[in-house]
Amino acid sequence: SRAGSGPPKGIKGHSAMTNAQYRKLLEHLGLNVVEAGRVLGISPRQAQRYAANDAIPGPVAKLMRLMAEKNIDPEYVETL
């Protein structure tokens, strides 16, 4: 569901990202938590905490929304 389908409903906006939105975006981007950690430059444990109940920092939320809205390949982001 990655290319051309646009972001999932309910992930836009400037408000804080919920843990459910984070999990939905991981699924939309085709990432598991280990892969998300690599792409986001964080540990797999921290990526899992974001999926569970930790607050998601604004820059992480913005990057994930950007990847989804502009169909940016997470593998490309990992190389930056």
GROMACS .gro file of N, CA and C in nm:
model
  240
    1SER      N    1   0.082  -0.121   0.000
    1SER     CA    2   0.000   0.000   0.000
    1SER      C    3   0.085   0.125   0.000
    2ARG      N    4   0.213   0.111  -0.037
    2ARG     CA    5   0.304   0.225  -0.024
    2ARG      C    6   0.285   0.327  -0.135
    3ALA      N    7   0.314   0.295  -0.256
    3ALA     CA    8   0.323   0.394  -0.363
    3ALA      C    9   0.186   0.438  -0.414
    4GLY      N   10   0.169   0.569  -0.425
    4GLY     CA   11   0.052   0.624  -0.488
    4GLY      C   12  -0.076   0.621  -0.408
    5SER      N   13  -0.076   0.558  -0.293
    5SER     CA   14  -0.200   0.546  -0.219
    5SER      C   15  -0.220   0.662  -0.122
    6GLY      N   16  -0.118   0.745  -0.101
    6GLY     CA   17  -0.130   0.857  -0.009
    6GLY      C   18  -0.127   0.810   0.134
    7PRO      N   19  -0.123   0.905   0.226
    7PRO     CA   20  -0.114   0.867   0.367
    7PRO      C   21  -0.247   0.811   0.417
    8PRO      N   22  -0.241   0.727   0.519
    8PRO     CA   23  -0.365   0.676   0.577
    8PRO      C   24  -0.447   0.790   0.637
    9LYS      N   25  -0.576   0.772   0.647
    9LYS     CA   26  -0.662   0.874   0.707
    9LYS      C   27  -0.622   0.896   0.852
   10GLY      N   28  -0.635   1.022   0.894
   10GLY     CA   29  -0.614   1.053   1.034
   10GLY      C   30  -0.470   1.072   1.077
   11ILE      N   31  -0.376   1.090   0.984
   11ILE     CA   32  -0.237   1.110   1.026
   11ILE      C   33  -0.188   1.250   0.997
   12LYS      N   34  -0.267   1.330   0.926
   12LYS     CA   35  -0.226   1.466   0.896
   12LYS      C   36  -0.245   1.554   1.017
   13GLY      N   37  -0.188   1.671   1.010
   13GLY     CA   38  -0.210   1.769   1.114
   13GLY      C   39  -0.083   1.802   1.187
   14HIS      N   40  -0.092   1.907   1.263
   14HIS     CA   41   0.026   1.956   1.334
   14HIS      C   42   0.023   1.918   1.480
   15SER      N   43  -0.079   1.846   1.522
   15SER     CA   44  -0.087   1.806   1.661
   15SER      C   45   0.008   1.690   1.686
   16ALA      N   46   0.025   1.659   1.812
   16ALA     CA   47   0.114   1.549   1.849
   16ALA      C   48   0.064   1.420   1.785
   17MET      N   49   0.158   1.335   1.747
   17MET     CA   50   0.123   1.206   1.689
   17MET      C   51   0.091   1.108   1.802
   18THR      N   52  -0.019   1.037   1.788
   18THR     CA   53  -0.053   0.936   1.888
   18THR      C   54   0.024   0.808   1.858
   19ASN      N   55   0.028   0.720   1.956
   19ASN     CA   56   0.094   0.591   1.936
   19ASN      C   57   0.022   0.509   1.830
   20ALA      N   58  -0.110   0.521   1.825
   20ALA     CA   59  -0.187   0.449   1.722
   20ALA      C   60  -0.155   0.503   1.583
   21GLN      N   61  -0.140   0.635   1.569
   21GLN     CA   62  -0.103   0.694   1.440
   21GLN      C   63   0.036   0.648   1.399
   22TYR      N   64   0.128   0.642   1.495
   22TYR     CA   65   0.264   0.595   1.468
   22TYR      C   66   0.260   0.452   1.414
   23ARG      N   67   0.185   0.365   1.481
   23ARG     CA   68   0.175   0.226   1.437
   23ARG      C   69   0.112   0.217   1.298
   24LYS      N   70   0.010   0.299   1.273
   24LYS     CA   71  -0.057   0.299   1.142
   24LYS      C   72   0.041   0.343   1.032
   25LEU      N   73   0.123   0.444   1.064
   25LEU     CA   74   0.222   0.489   0.965
   25LEU      C   75   0.330   0.385   0.942
   26LEU      N   76   0.374   0.316   1.046
   26LEU     CA   77   0.471   0.208   1.027
   26LEU      C   78   0.416   0.107   0.928
   27GLU      N   79   0.291   0.068   0.949
   27GLU     CA   80   0.228  -0.029   0.860
   27GLU      C   81   0.218   0.026   0.717
   28HIS      N   82   0.176   0.150   0.704
   28HIS     CA   83   0.162   0.215   0.573
   28HIS      C   84   0.297   0.219   0.501
   29LEU      N   85   0.403   0.246   0.576
   29LEU     CA   86   0.537   0.258   0.517
   29LEU      C   87   0.604   0.122   0.498
   30GLY      N   88   0.538   0.016   0.544
   30GLY     CA   89   0.593  -0.119   0.529
   30GLY      C   90   0.710  -0.147   0.620
   31LEU      N   91   0.707  -0.086   0.739
   31LEU     CA   92   0.819  -0.101   0.834
   31LEU      C   93   0.776  -0.175   0.959
   32ASN      N   94   0.866  -0.259   1.010
   32ASN     CA   95   0.848  -0.311   1.145
   32ASN      C   96   0.929  -0.222   1.238
   33VAL      N   97   0.926  -0.247   1.369
   33VAL     CA   98   0.992  -0.155   1.461
   33VAL      C   99   1.144  -0.154   1.446
   34VAL      N  100   1.203  -0.268   1.412
   34VAL     CA  101   1.348  -0.272   1.392
   34VAL      C  102   1.387  -0.186   1.271
   35GLU      N  103   1.312  -0.201   1.162
   35GLU     CA  104   1.337  -0.121   1.042
   35GLU      C  105   1.311   0.027   1.070
   36ALA      N  106   1.205   0.057   1.146
   36ALA     CA  107   1.174   0.196   1.180
   36ALA      C  108   1.290   0.258   1.258
   37GLY      N  109   1.348   0.183   1.348
   37GLY     CA  110   1.463   0.233   1.424
   37GLY      C  111   1.578   0.271   1.332
   38ARG      N  112   1.606   0.185   1.235
   38ARG     CA  113   1.715   0.215   1.139
   38ARG      C  114   1.685   0.340   1.059
   39VAL      N  115   1.562   0.350   1.006
   39VAL     CA  116   1.524   0.464   0.923
   39VAL      C  117   1.527   0.594   1.004
   40LEU      N  118   1.477   0.589   1.127
   40LEU     CA  119   1.466   0.709   1.210
   40LEU      C  120   1.594   0.741   1.287
   41GLY      N  121   1.691   0.650   1.283
   41GLY     CA  122   1.816   0.673   1.355
   41GLY      C  123   1.803   0.657   1.505
   42ILE      N  124   1.714   0.567   1.546
   42ILE     CA  125   1.693   0.539   1.688
   42ILE      C  126   1.706   0.389   1.711
   43SER      N  127   1.712   0.349   1.836
   43SER     CA  128   1.724   0.206   1.867
   43SER      C  129   1.591   0.136   1.842
   44PRO      N  130   1.598   0.006   1.813
   44PRO     CA  131   1.473  -0.071   1.799
   44PRO      C  132   1.388  -0.062   1.925
   45ARG      N  133   1.453  -0.059   2.041
   45ARG     CA  134   1.379  -0.049   2.167
   45ARG      C  135   1.300   0.082   2.173
   46GLN      N  136   1.363   0.193   2.131
   46GLN     CA  137   1.292   0.321   2.133
   46GLN      C  138   1.179   0.323   2.032
   47ALA      N  139   1.202   0.264   1.914
   47ALA     CA  140   1.096   0.255   1.814
   47ALA      C  141   0.977   0.177   1.870
   48GLN      N  142   1.006   0.073   1.946
   48GLN     CA  143   0.899  -0.007   2.009
   48GLN      C  144   0.827   0.075   2.117
   49ARG      N  145   0.902   0.155   2.192
   49ARG     CA  146   0.839   0.240   2.294
   49ARG      C  147   0.743   0.340   2.231
   50TYR      N  148   0.781   0.396   2.116
   50TYR     CA  149   0.691   0.488   2.048
   50TYR      C  150   0.564   0.416   2.005
   51ALA      N  151   0.576   0.291   1.962
   51ALA     CA  152   0.459   0.214   1.921
   51ALA      C  153   0.371   0.181   2.041
   52ALA      N  154   0.432   0.170   2.158
   52ALA     CA  155   0.357   0.131   2.278
   52ALA      C  156   0.295   0.252   2.347
   53ASN      N  157   0.379   0.333   2.414
   53ASN     CA  158   0.319   0.442   2.491
   53ASN      C  159   0.405   0.565   2.512
   54ASP      N  160   0.529   0.566   2.463
   54ASP     CA  161   0.612   0.686   2.478
   54ASP      C  162   0.562   0.797   2.386
   55ALA      N  163   0.577   0.920   2.430
   55ALA     CA  164   0.544   1.035   2.345
   55ALA      C  165   0.636   1.036   2.223
   56ILE      N  166   0.580   1.064   2.108
   56ILE     CA  167   0.657   1.067   1.984
   56ILE      C  168   0.704   1.211   1.961
   57PRO      N  169   0.837   1.231   1.954
   57PRO     CA  170   0.889   1.367   1.933
   57PRO      C  171   0.841   1.427   1.801
   58GLY      N  172   0.823   1.558   1.800
   58GLY     CA  173   0.777   1.627   1.681
   58GLY      C  174   0.857   1.597   1.556
   59PRO      N  175   0.992   1.599   1.564
   59PRO     CA  176   1.070   1.571   1.442
   59PRO      C  177   1.046   1.430   1.387
   60VAL      N  178   1.027   1.332   1.474
   60VAL     CA  179   0.998   1.195   1.429
   60VAL      C  180   0.862   1.193   1.360
   61ALA      N  181   0.763   1.257   1.421
   61ALA     CA  182   0.629   1.262   1.362
   61ALA      C  183   0.632   1.331   1.226
   62LYS      N  184   0.704   1.443   1.217
   62LYS     CA  185   0.712   1.515   1.090
   62LYS      C  186   0.776   1.430   0.981
   63LEU      N  187   0.885   1.362   1.014
   63LEU     CA  188   0.954   1.280   0.915
   63LEU      C  189   0.863   1.167   0.867
   64MET      N  190   0.794   1.102   0.960
   64MET     CA  191   0.707   0.992   0.921
   64MET      C  192   0.591   1.042   0.834
   65ARG      N  193   0.533   1.155   0.871
   65ARG     CA  194   0.423   1.212   0.791
   65ARG      C  195   0.473   1.251   0.652
   66LEU      N  196   0.593   1.309   0.647
   66LEU     CA  197   0.651   1.348   0.519
   66LEU      C  198   0.673   1.226   0.429
   67MET      N  199   0.728   1.119   0.484
   67MET     CA  200   0.750   0.998   0.405
   67MET      C  201   0.618   0.946   0.349
   68ALA      N  202   0.513   0.948   0.432
   68ALA     CA  203   0.383   0.895   0.388
   68ALA      C  204   0.318   0.987   0.285
   69GLU      N  205   0.316   1.117   0.313
   69GLU     CA  206   0.245   1.211   0.225
   69GLU      C  207   0.312   1.229   0.090
   70LYS      N  208   0.445   1.221   0.087
   70LYS     CA  209   0.519   1.242  -0.038
   70LYS      C  210   0.571   1.112  -0.098
   71ASN      N  211   0.528   0.999  -0.042
   71ASN     CA  212   0.570   0.867  -0.091
   71ASN      C  213   0.722   0.855  -0.102
   72ILE      N  214   0.789   0.896   0.003
   72ILE     CA  215   0.936   0.887   0.008
   72ILE      C  216   0.973   0.750   0.063
   73ASP      N  217   1.057   0.680  -0.011
   73ASP     CA  218   1.098   0.546   0.028
   73ASP      C  219   1.179   0.550   0.157
   74PRO      N  220   1.136   0.477   0.261
   74PRO     CA  221   1.212   0.474   0.386
   74PRO      C  222   1.358   0.428   0.366
   75GLU      N  223   1.382   0.343   0.268
   75GLU     CA  224   1.521   0.299   0.243
   75GLU      C  225   1.608   0.416   0.199
   76TYR      N  226   1.549   0.509   0.125
   76TYR     CA  227   1.621   0.629   0.085
   76TYR      C  228   1.651   0.715   0.208
   77VAL      N  229   1.551   0.733   0.292
   77VAL     CA  230   1.568   0.814   0.413
   77VAL      C  231   1.679   0.757   0.501
   78GLU      N  232   1.686   0.625   0.508
   78GLU     CA  233   1.790   0.559   0.589
   78GLU      C  234   1.930   0.596   0.542
   79THR      N  235   1.946   0.626   0.414
   79THR     CA  236   2.079   0.658   0.361
   79THR      C  237   2.122   0.801   0.387
   80LEU      N  238   2.030   0.887   0.432
   80LEU     CA  239   2.062   1.029   0.450
   80LEU      C  240   2.150   1.051   0.572
   0.00000   0.00000   0.00000
